[in-house]
GROMACS .gro file of C-alpha atoms in nm:
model
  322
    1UNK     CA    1   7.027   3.930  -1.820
    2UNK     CA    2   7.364   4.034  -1.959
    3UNK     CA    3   7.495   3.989  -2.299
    4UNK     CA    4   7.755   3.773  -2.177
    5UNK     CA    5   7.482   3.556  -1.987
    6UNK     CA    6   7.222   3.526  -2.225
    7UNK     CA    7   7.561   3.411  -2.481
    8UNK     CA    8   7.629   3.129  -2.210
    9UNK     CA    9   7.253   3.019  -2.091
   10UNK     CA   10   7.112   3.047  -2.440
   11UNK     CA   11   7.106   2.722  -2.527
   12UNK     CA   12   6.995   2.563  -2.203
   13UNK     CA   13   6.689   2.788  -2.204
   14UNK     CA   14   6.585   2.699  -2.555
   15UNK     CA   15   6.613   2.368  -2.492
   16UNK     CA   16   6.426   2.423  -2.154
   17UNK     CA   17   6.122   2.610  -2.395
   18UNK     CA   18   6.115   2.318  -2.621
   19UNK     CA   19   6.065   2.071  -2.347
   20UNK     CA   20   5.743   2.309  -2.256
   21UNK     CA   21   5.622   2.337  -2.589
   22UNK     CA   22   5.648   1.960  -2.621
   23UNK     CA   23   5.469   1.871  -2.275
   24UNK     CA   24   5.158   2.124  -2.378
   25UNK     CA   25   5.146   1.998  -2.698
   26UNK     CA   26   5.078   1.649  -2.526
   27UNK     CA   27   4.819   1.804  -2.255
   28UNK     CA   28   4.632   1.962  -2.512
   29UNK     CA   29   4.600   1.624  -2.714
   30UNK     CA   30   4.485   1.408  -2.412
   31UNK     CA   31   4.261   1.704  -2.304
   32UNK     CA   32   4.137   1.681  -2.665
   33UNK     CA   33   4.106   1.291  -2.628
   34UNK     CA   34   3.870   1.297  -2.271
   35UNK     CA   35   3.672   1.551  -2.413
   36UNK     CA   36   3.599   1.385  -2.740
   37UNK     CA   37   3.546   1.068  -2.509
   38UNK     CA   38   3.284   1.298  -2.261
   39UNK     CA   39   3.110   1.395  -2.541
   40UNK     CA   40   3.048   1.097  -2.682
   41UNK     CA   41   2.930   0.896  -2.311
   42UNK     CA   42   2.641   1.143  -2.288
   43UNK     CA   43   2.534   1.140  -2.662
   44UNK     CA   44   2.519   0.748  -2.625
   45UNK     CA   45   2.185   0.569  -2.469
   46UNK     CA   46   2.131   0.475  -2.112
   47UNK     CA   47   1.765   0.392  -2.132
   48UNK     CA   48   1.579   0.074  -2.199
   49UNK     CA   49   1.233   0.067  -2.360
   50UNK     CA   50   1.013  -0.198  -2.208
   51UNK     CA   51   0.817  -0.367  -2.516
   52UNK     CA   52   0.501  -0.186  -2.619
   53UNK     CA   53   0.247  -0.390  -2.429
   54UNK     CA   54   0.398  -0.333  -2.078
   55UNK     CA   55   0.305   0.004  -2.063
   56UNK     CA   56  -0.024   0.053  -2.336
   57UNK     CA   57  -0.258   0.230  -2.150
   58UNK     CA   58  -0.490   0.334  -2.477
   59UNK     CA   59  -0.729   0.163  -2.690
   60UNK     CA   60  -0.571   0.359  -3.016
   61UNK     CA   61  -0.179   0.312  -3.128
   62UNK     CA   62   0.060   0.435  -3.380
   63UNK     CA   63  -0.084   0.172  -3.626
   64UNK     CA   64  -0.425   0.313  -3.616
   65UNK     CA   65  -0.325   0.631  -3.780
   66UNK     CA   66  -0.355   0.662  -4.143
   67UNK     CA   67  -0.064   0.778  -4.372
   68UNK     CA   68  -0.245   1.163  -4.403
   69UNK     CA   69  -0.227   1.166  -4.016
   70UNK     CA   70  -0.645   1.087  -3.984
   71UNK     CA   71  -0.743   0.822  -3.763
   72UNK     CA   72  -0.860   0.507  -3.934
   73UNK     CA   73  -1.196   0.354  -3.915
   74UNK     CA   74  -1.310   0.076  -3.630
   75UNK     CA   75  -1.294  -0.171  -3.903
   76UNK     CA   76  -0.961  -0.088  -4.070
   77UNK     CA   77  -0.796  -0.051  -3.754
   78UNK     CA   78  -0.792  -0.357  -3.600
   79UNK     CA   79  -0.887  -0.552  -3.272
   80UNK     CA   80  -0.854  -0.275  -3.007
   81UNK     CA   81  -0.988  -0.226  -2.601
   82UNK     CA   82  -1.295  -0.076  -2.502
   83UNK     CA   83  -1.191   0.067  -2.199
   84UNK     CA   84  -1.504   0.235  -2.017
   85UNK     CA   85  -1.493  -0.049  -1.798
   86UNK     CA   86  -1.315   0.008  -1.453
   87UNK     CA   87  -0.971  -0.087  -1.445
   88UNK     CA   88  -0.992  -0.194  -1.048
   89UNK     CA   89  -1.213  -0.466  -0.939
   90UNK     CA   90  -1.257  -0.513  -0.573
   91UNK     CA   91  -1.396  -0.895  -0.465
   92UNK     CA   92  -1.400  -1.035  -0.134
   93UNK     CA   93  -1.198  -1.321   0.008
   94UNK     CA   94  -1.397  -1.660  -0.130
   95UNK     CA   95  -1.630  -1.459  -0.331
   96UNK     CA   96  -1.608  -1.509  -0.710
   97UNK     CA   97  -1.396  -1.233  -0.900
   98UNK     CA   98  -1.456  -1.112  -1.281
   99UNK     CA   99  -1.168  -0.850  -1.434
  100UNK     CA  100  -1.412  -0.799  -1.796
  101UNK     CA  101  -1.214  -0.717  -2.101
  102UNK     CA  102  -1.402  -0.598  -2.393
  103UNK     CA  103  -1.205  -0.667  -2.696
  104UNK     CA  104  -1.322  -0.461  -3.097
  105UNK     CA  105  -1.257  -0.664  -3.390
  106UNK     CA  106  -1.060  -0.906  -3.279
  107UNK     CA  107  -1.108  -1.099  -3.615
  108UNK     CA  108  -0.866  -1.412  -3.575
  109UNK     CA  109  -0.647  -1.231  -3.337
  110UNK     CA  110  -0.679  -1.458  -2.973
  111UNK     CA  111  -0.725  -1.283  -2.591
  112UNK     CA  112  -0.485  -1.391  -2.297
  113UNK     CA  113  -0.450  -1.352  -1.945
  114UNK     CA  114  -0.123  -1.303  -1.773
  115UNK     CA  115  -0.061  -1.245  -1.405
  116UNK     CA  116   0.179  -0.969  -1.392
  117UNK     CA  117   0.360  -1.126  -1.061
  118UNK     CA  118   0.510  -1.366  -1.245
  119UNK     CA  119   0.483  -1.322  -1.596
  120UNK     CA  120   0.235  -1.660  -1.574
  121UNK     CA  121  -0.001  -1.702  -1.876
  122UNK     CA  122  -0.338  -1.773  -1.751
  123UNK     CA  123  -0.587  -1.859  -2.014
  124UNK     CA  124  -0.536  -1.813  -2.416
  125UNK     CA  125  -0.882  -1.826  -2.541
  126UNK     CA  126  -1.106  -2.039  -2.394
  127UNK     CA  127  -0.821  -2.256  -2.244
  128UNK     CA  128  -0.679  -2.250  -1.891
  129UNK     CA  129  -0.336  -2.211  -1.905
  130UNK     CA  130  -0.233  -2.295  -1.528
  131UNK     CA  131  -0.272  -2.592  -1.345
  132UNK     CA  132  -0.478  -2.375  -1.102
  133UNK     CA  133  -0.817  -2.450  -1.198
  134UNK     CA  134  -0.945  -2.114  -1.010
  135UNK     CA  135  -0.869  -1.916  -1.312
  136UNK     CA  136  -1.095  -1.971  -1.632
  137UNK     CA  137  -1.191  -1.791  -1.958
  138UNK     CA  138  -1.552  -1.667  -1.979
  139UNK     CA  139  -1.617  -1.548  -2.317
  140UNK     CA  140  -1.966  -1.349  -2.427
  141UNK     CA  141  -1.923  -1.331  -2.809
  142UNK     CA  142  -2.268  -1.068  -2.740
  143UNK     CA  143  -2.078  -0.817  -2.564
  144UNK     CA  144  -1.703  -0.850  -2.741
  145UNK     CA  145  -1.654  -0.984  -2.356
  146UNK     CA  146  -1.309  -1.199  -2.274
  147UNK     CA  147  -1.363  -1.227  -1.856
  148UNK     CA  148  -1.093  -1.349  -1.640
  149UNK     CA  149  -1.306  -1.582  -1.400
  150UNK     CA  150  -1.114  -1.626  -1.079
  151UNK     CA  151  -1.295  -1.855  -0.755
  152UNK     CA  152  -1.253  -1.853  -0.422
  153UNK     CA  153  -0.986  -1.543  -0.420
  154UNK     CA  154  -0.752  -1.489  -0.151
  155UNK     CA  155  -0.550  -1.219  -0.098
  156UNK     CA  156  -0.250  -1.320  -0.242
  157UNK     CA  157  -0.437  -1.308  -0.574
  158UNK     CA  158  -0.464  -0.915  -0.541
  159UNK     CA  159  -0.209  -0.778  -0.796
  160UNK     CA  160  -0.243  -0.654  -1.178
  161UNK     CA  161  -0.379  -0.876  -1.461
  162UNK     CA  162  -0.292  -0.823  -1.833
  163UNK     CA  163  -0.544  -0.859  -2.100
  164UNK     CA  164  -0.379  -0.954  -2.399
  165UNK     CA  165  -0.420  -0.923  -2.786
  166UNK     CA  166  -0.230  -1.142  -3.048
  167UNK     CA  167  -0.119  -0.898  -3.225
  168UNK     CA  168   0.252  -0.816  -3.390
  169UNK     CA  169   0.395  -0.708  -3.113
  170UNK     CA  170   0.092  -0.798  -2.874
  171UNK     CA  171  -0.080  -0.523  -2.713
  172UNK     CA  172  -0.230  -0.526  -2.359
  173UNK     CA  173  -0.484  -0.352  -2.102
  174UNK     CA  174  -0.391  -0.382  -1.745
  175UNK     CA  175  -0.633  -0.419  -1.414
  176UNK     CA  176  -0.587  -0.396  -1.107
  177UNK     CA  177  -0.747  -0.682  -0.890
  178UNK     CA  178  -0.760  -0.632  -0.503
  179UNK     CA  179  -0.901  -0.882  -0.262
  180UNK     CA  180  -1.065  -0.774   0.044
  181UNK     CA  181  -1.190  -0.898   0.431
  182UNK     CA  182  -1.476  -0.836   0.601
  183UNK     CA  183  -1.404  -0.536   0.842
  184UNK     CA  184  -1.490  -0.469   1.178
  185UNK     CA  185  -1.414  -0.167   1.354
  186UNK     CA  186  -1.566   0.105   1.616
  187UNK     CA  187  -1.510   0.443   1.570
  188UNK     CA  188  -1.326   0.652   1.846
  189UNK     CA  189  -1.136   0.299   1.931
  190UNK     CA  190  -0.960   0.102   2.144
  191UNK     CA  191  -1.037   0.362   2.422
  192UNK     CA  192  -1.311   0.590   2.498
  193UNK     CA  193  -1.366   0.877   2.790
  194UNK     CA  194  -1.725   0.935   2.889
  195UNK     CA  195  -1.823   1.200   3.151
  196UNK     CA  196  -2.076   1.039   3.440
  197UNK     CA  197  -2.444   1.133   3.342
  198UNK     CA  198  -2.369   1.154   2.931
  199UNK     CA  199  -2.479   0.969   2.696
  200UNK     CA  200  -2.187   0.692   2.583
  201UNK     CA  201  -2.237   0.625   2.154
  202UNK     CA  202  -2.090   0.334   2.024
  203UNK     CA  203  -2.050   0.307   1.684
  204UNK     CA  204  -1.959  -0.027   1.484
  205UNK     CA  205  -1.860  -0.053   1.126
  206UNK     CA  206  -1.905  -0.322   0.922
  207UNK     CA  207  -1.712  -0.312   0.523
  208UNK     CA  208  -1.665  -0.566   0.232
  209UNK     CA  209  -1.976  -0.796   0.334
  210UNK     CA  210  -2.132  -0.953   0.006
  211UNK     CA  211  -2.456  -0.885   0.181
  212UNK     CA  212  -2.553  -0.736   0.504
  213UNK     CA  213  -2.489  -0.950   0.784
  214UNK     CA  214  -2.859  -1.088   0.922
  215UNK     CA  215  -2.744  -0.988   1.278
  216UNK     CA  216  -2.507  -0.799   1.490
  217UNK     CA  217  -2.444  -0.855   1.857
  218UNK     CA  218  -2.319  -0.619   2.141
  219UNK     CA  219  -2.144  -0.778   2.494
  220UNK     CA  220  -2.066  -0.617   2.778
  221UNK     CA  221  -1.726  -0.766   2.982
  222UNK     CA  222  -1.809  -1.058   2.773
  223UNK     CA  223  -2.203  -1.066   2.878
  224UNK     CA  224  -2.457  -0.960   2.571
  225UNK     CA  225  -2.603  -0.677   2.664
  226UNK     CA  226  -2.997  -0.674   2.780
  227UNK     CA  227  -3.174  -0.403   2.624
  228UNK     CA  228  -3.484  -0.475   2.871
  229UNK     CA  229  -3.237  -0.551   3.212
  230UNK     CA  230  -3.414  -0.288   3.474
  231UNK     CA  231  -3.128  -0.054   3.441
  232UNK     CA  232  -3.322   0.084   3.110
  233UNK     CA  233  -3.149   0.377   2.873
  234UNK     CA  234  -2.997   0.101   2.663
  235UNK     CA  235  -3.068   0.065   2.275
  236UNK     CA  236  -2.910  -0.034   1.949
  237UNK     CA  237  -2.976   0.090   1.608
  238UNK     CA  238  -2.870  -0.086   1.286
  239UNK     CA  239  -2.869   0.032   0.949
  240UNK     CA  240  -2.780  -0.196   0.689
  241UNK     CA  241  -2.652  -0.138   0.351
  242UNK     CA  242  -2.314  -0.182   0.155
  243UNK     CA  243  -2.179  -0.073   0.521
  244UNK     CA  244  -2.375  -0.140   0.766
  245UNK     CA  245  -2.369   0.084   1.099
  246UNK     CA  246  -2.461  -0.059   1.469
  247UNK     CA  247  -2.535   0.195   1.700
  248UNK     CA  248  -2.527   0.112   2.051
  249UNK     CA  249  -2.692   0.394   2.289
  250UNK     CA  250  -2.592   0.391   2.660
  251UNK     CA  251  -2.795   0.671   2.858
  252UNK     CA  252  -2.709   0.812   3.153
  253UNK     CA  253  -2.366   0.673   3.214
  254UNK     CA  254  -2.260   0.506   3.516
  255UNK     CA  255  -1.970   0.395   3.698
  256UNK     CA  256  -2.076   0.074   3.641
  257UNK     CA  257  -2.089   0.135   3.256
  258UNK     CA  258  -1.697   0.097   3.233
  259UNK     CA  259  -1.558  -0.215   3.065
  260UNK     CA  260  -1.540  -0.385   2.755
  261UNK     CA  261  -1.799  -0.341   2.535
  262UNK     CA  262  -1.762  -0.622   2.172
  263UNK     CA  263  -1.918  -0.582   1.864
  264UNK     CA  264  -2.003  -0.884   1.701
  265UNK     CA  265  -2.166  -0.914   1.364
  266UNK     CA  266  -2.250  -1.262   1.181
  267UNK     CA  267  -2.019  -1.320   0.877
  268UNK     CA  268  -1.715  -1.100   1.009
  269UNK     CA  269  -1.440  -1.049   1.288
  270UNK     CA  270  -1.592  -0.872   1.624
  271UNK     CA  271  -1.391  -0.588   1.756
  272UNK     CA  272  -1.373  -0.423   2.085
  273UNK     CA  273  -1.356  -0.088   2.260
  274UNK     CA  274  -1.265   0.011   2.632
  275UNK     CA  275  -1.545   0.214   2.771
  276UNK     CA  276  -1.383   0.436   3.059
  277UNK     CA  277  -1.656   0.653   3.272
  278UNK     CA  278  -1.481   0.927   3.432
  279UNK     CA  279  -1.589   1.114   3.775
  280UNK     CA  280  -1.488   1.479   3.649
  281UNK     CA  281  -1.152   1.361   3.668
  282UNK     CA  282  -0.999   1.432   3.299
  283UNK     CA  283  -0.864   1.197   3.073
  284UNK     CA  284  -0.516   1.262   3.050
  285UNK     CA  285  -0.466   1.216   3.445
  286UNK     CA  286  -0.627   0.833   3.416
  287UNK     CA  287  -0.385   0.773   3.076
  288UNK     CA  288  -0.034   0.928   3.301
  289UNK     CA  289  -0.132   0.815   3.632
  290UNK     CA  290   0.024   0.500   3.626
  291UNK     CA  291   0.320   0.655   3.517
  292UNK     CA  292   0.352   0.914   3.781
  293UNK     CA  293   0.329   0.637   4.033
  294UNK     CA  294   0.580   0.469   3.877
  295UNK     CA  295   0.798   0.806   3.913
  296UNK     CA  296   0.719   0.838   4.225
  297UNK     CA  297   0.820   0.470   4.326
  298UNK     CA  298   1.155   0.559   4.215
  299UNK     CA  299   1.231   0.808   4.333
  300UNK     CA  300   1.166   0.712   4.672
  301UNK     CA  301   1.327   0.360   4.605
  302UNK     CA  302   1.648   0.649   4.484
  303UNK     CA  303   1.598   0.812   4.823
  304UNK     CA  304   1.625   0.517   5.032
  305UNK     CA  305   1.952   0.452   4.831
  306UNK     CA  306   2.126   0.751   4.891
  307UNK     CA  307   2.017   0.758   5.283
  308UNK     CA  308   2.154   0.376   5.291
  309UNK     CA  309   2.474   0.511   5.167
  310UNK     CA  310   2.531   0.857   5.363
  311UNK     CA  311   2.774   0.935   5.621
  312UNK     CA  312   2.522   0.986   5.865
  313UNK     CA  313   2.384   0.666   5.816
  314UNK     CA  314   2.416   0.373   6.094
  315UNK     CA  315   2.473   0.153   5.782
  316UNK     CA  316   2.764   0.392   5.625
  317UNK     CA  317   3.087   0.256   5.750
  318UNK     CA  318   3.450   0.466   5.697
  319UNK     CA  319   3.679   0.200   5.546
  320UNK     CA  320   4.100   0.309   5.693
  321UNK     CA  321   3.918   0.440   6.007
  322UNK     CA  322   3.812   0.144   6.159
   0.00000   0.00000   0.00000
């Protein structure tokens, strides 16, 4: 740029550089103002802390630390949980349930029972709290017990229980109550492959009985099975216990073996298994067989189709040439 130029242009490019100065000033004070703003979102709080007693897993707290950072005595420290007792209880449907808390100097304090589903205070003391009756307060002053007596469960009562102390804030020890059925089942089920001339083993399962059940039938296409019918080689063993076991023993298998065979025990569901005795001919062409037929029906119901429609056909007819 000239002399001359610069003389004539001079002041429309300063003004030109002020107008820049002025619009960075600006952008650097709004940048300024996010970043101050960014920096103060993520030194703020997002998190909420659930009171103490939601979440107390321990017998000890903060409170039961002395000011020299040595734990204080049982009897300067407060009421607090035992907890060497299980924290899940298992009970079967219409069987009475117990969830035990044992409760340390509790002094004055009281012991509670909330139902976590709902937030639903149970029992305060000795006191039901609920206008269902099936919950009660069993208290053995002995044993520091507070038991949370619940009859005739069902299992829509399986969920978590809160023992709870009256302290400030309360504290409380969670358990876990699940309510069961009897079970039935047969291992290997709902179908099983036997080669002609083994032995067939049946073996039914029987869980979450208060006791075991006095007896346990076996039928055979809905017949029970005669362990002394001429055909011999059948037997049953049973071993009873906290699970009990029926094992039914088929010798020898036999065309004639195939079918449904039902366990039945007393005091829980039967179940039943499909017995199939094969001729050397292996499973998996009995379990696709009825689908390659079906293939092979369509296909030649899609032959028959395209024959119908062919040119060849006495059926086929040229439309225009008729």
């Amino acid at each position: 740029m000239t002399a001359t130029e610069y003389e004539a242009n001079g002041p429309q490019l300063a003004a030109t550089m002020r107008q820049l100065a002025v619009v960075m000033i600006i952008l650097n004070i709004n940048y300024g103002r996010l970043h101050c703003s960014y920096t103060m979102d993520i030194d703020e709080p997002h998190t909420y802390t659930p009171p103490k007693h939601y979440y107390q897993t321990s017998s000890f707290d903060d409170n039961e630390i002395n000011d020299d950072g040595t734990a204080k005595s049982p009897l300067d420290r407060g009421p607090y949980f035992d907890i060497s007792a299980s924290r899940n209880v298992t009970a079967l449907v219409g069987n009475t349930a117990y969830l035990n808390c044992r409760v340390r100097n509790l002094g004055n304090r009281t012991v509670s029972w909330i139902r976590h589903r709902d937030l639903h205070l149970l029992t305060v003391g000795k006191a039901t709290y609920t206008s269902d009756q099936r919950y009660q307060s069993v208290h053995n002053p002995q044993l520091d017990d507070w038991s949370l007596k619940v009859l005739y469960p069902q299992q829509r009562d399986s969920g978590v229980y809160e023992c709870q102390i009256s302290t400030t804030p309360p504290v409380g020890y969670s358990m876990t109550l699940s309510v069961v059925e009897p079970v039935t089942s047969i291992v290997g089920g709902p179908d099983l492959y036997i080669d002609t001339g083994s032995t067939v083993n049946l073996t039914c399962i029987v869980q979450y009985l208060p006791e075991p059940p006095p007896l346990i039938q076996w039928t055979h296409n809905g017949m029970e099975i005669n362990y002394d019918s001429p055909r011999g080689g059948v037997s049953v063993i049973t071993e009873k216990g906290d699970i009990t076991t029926s094992y039914l023993l088929i010798q020898r298998a036999r065309s004639t073996d195939s079918g449904k065979y039902t366990c039945l025990p007393s005091m829980a569901n039967p179940t039943t298994v499909h017995v199939h005795v094969l001729n050397g001919e292996h499973p998996a062409a009995i379990q696709h067989g009825r689908q390659i037929r079906s293939n092979c029906l369509l296909l030649t119901l899609l032959f028959l189709l395209l024959m119908a429609i062919s040119p060849g056909h006495p059926g086929w007819y040229r439309t225009g040439n008729r």
